PDB file of C-alpha atoms in Angstrom:
ATOM      1  CA  MET A 576       3.679 -18.116   8.669  1.00 93.00           C
ATOM      2  CA  LEU A 577       1.317 -18.203   5.535  1.00 95.00           C
ATOM      3  CA  PRO A 578      -0.022 -21.840   4.353  1.00 96.00           C
ATOM      4  CA  SER A 579       1.750 -23.351   1.448  1.00 95.00           C
ATOM      5  CA  MET A 580       0.824 -22.588  -1.917  1.00 95.00           C
ATOM      6  CA  ARG A 581      -0.317 -26.514  -2.063  1.00 95.00           C
ATOM      7  CA  ASN A 582      -2.741 -26.188   0.845  1.00 96.00           C
ATOM      8  CA  LEU A 583      -3.758 -23.061  -0.097  1.00 96.00           C
ATOM      9  CA  ALA A 584      -4.910 -23.616  -3.205  1.00 97.00           C
ATOM     10  CA  VAL A 585      -6.830 -27.497  -1.957  1.00 97.00           C
ATOM     11  CA  GLU A 586      -8.353 -25.166   0.279  1.00 96.00           C
ATOM     12  CA  LEU A 587      -9.243 -22.371  -2.354  1.00 96.00           C
ATOM     13  CA  HIS A 588      -9.992 -24.825  -4.916  1.00 97.00           C
ATOM     14  CA  ILE A 589      -7.790 -23.020  -6.982  1.00 97.00           C
ATOM     15  CA  SER A 590      -4.813 -24.042  -9.545  1.00 97.00           C
ATOM     16  CA  PHE A 591      -1.646 -24.248  -8.031  1.00 96.00           C
ATOM     17  CA  MET A 592      -0.054 -22.352 -10.789  1.00 97.00           C
ATOM     18  CA  THR A 593      -2.226 -19.394  -9.484  1.00 97.00           C
ATOM     19  CA  THR A 594      -1.156 -19.461  -6.054  1.00 97.00           C
ATOM     20  CA  LYS A 595       2.304 -19.876  -6.904  1.00 96.00           C
ATOM     21  CA  ARG A 596       2.051 -16.772  -8.898  1.00 97.00           C
ATOM     22  CA  ALA A 597       0.120 -14.907  -6.455  1.00 97.00           C
ATOM     23  CA  TYR A 598       3.146 -15.802  -3.765  1.00 96.00           C
ATOM     24  CA  GLU A 599       5.962 -14.521  -6.605  1.00 95.00           C
ATOM     25  CA  GLU A 600       4.048 -11.111  -6.982  1.00 95.00           C
ATOM     26  CA  LEU A 601       3.794 -10.457  -3.326  1.00 93.00           C
ATOM     27  CA  GLU A 602       7.164 -11.332  -2.593  1.00 93.00           C
ATOM     28  CA  ARG A 603       8.381  -9.081  -5.617  1.00 91.00           C
ATOM     29  CA  ASP A 604       6.471  -6.546  -4.084  1.00 86.00           C
ATOM     30  CA  GLY A 605       8.031  -6.825  -0.839  1.00 84.00           C
ATOM     31  CA  PHE A 606       5.419  -8.199   1.205  1.00 87.00           C
ATOM     32  CA  ILE A 607       6.235 -11.558   1.770  1.00 92.00           C
ATOM     33  CA  GLU A 608       9.391 -13.954   2.113  1.00 92.00           C
ATOM     34  CA  SER A 609      10.320 -17.509   0.931  1.00 92.00           C
ATOM     35  CA  PHE A 610      12.578 -19.792   2.341  1.00 92.00           C
ATOM     36  CA  THR A 611      13.061 -22.920   0.501  1.00 91.00           C
ATOM     37  CA  GLY A 612      12.215 -25.573   2.421  1.00 91.00           C
ATOM     38  CA  LYS A 613      10.768 -23.437   5.195  1.00 93.00           C
ATOM     39  CA  GLY A 614       7.868 -21.284   3.729  1.00 93.00           C
ATOM     40  CA  SER A 615       6.587 -18.172   3.504  1.00 95.00           C
ATOM     41  CA  PHE A 616       6.253 -15.227   6.058  1.00 94.00           C
ATOM     42  CA  VAL A 617       4.922 -12.095   5.691  1.00 92.00           C
ATOM     43  CA  LYS A 618       7.762  -9.374   5.494  1.00 88.00           C
ATOM     44  CA  VAL A 619       8.530  -6.614   8.691  1.00 80.00           C
ATOM     45  CA  GLN A 620       7.767  -3.611   6.788  1.00 74.00           C
ATOM     46  CA  ASN A 621      10.124  -0.037   7.600  1.00 69.00           C
ATOM     47  CA  LEU A 622       7.001   1.758   8.529  1.00 77.00           C
ATOM     48  CA  GLU A 623       8.819   5.062   8.369  1.00 78.00           C
ATOM     49  CA  LEU A 624       9.737   4.205   4.696  1.00 76.00           C
ATOM     50  CA  LEU A 625       5.955   3.363   4.509  1.00 79.00           C
ATOM     51  CA  ARG A 626       4.931   6.598   6.084  1.00 87.00           C
ATOM     52  CA  GLU A 627       7.591   8.696   3.630  1.00 87.00           C
ATOM     53  CA  GLU A 628       5.998   6.938   0.911  1.00 86.00           C
ATOM     54  CA  GLN A 629       2.589   7.792   2.109  1.00 92.00           C
ATOM     55  CA  ILE A 630       3.391  11.497   2.825  1.00 95.00           C
ATOM     56  CA  LYS A 631       4.797  11.841  -0.744  1.00 94.00           C
ATOM     57  CA  GLN A 632       1.280  10.621  -2.119  1.00 95.00           C
ATOM     58  CA  ILE A 633      -0.775  13.067   0.023  1.00 95.00           C
ATOM     59  CA  GLU A 634       2.307  15.910  -1.272  1.00 96.00           C
ATOM     60  CA  ALA A 635       0.822  15.132  -4.622  1.00 97.00           C
ATOM     61  CA  LEU A 636      -2.759  15.371  -3.712  1.00 95.00           C
ATOM     62  CA  LEU A 637      -2.350  18.769  -1.919  1.00 94.00           C
ATOM     63  CA  MET A 638      -0.142  19.821  -5.035  1.00 95.00           C
ATOM     64  CA  GLU A 639      -3.602  19.279  -7.300  1.00 96.00           C
ATOM     65  CA  ALA A 640      -5.594  20.341  -5.123  1.00 94.00           C
ATOM     66  CA  GLY A 641      -3.514  23.995  -4.207  1.00 94.00           C
ATOM     67  CA  ASP A 642      -3.096  24.171  -7.778  1.00 95.00           C
ATOM     68  CA  LYS A 643      -7.206  23.185  -8.493  1.00 96.00           C
ATOM     69  CA  ALA A 644      -7.773  26.398  -5.914  1.00 95.00           C
ATOM     70  CA  ARG A 645      -5.842  28.760  -7.535  1.00 94.00           C
ATOM     71  CA  LYS A 646      -7.243  28.329 -10.831  1.00 97.00           C
ATOM     72  CA  THR A 647     -10.676  28.736  -8.745  1.00 96.00           C
ATOM     73  CA  GLY A 648      -9.717  31.605  -6.923  1.00 96.00           C
ATOM     74  CA  ILE A 649      -9.772  30.493  -3.639  1.00 95.00           C
ATOM     75  CA  THR A 650      -7.740  31.907  -1.075  1.00 93.00           C
ATOM     76  CA  ILE A 651      -5.046  30.140   1.314  1.00 91.00           C
ATOM     77  CA  GLN A 652      -7.406  30.713   4.379  1.00 93.00           C
ATOM     78  CA  GLU A 653      -9.926  28.626   2.539  1.00 94.00           C
ATOM     79  CA  LEU A 654      -8.044  26.149   1.750  1.00 92.00           C
ATOM     80  CA  HIS A 655      -7.080  25.666   5.167  1.00 92.00           C
ATOM     81  CA  GLU A 656     -10.556  25.862   6.171  1.00 93.00           C
ATOM     82  CA  LEU A 657     -11.342  23.173   3.722  1.00 92.00           C
ATOM     83  CA  LEU A 658      -8.394  21.024   4.935  1.00 91.00           C
ATOM     84  CA  ASP A 659      -9.759  21.710   8.537  1.00 92.00           C
ATOM     85  CA  LEU A 660     -13.442  20.483   7.633  1.00 92.00           C
ATOM     86  CA  VAL A 661     -12.661  17.391   5.655  1.00 91.00           C
ATOM     87  CA  ASN A 662     -10.437  16.313   8.434  1.00 88.00           C
ATOM     88  CA  GLY A 663     -12.951  16.413  11.094  1.00 84.00           C
ATOM     89  CA  GLY A 664     -12.329  19.540  12.187  1.00 71.00           C
ATOM     90  CA  GLU A 665      -9.266  19.244  13.978  1.00 61.00           C
TER      91      GLU A 665
END
């Protein structure tokens, strides 16, 4: 459970409207759930969905790296070696 918007505003010495806006944004982005009369709670996240989102981001970065490697003449073997190197040699 998160502190009430009013208590948080008092504790941080900021405007109630600032905390209200922050809670609204967190709820809109799916990080918290708010229930009238009960308060706001950290939302349980779907770990598989989060993992898939991270994989998409990694794929995009790897595509960019692959494009740059091709343009500079780096072989796939060299690219694998670089990936092993930045991944701690695993």
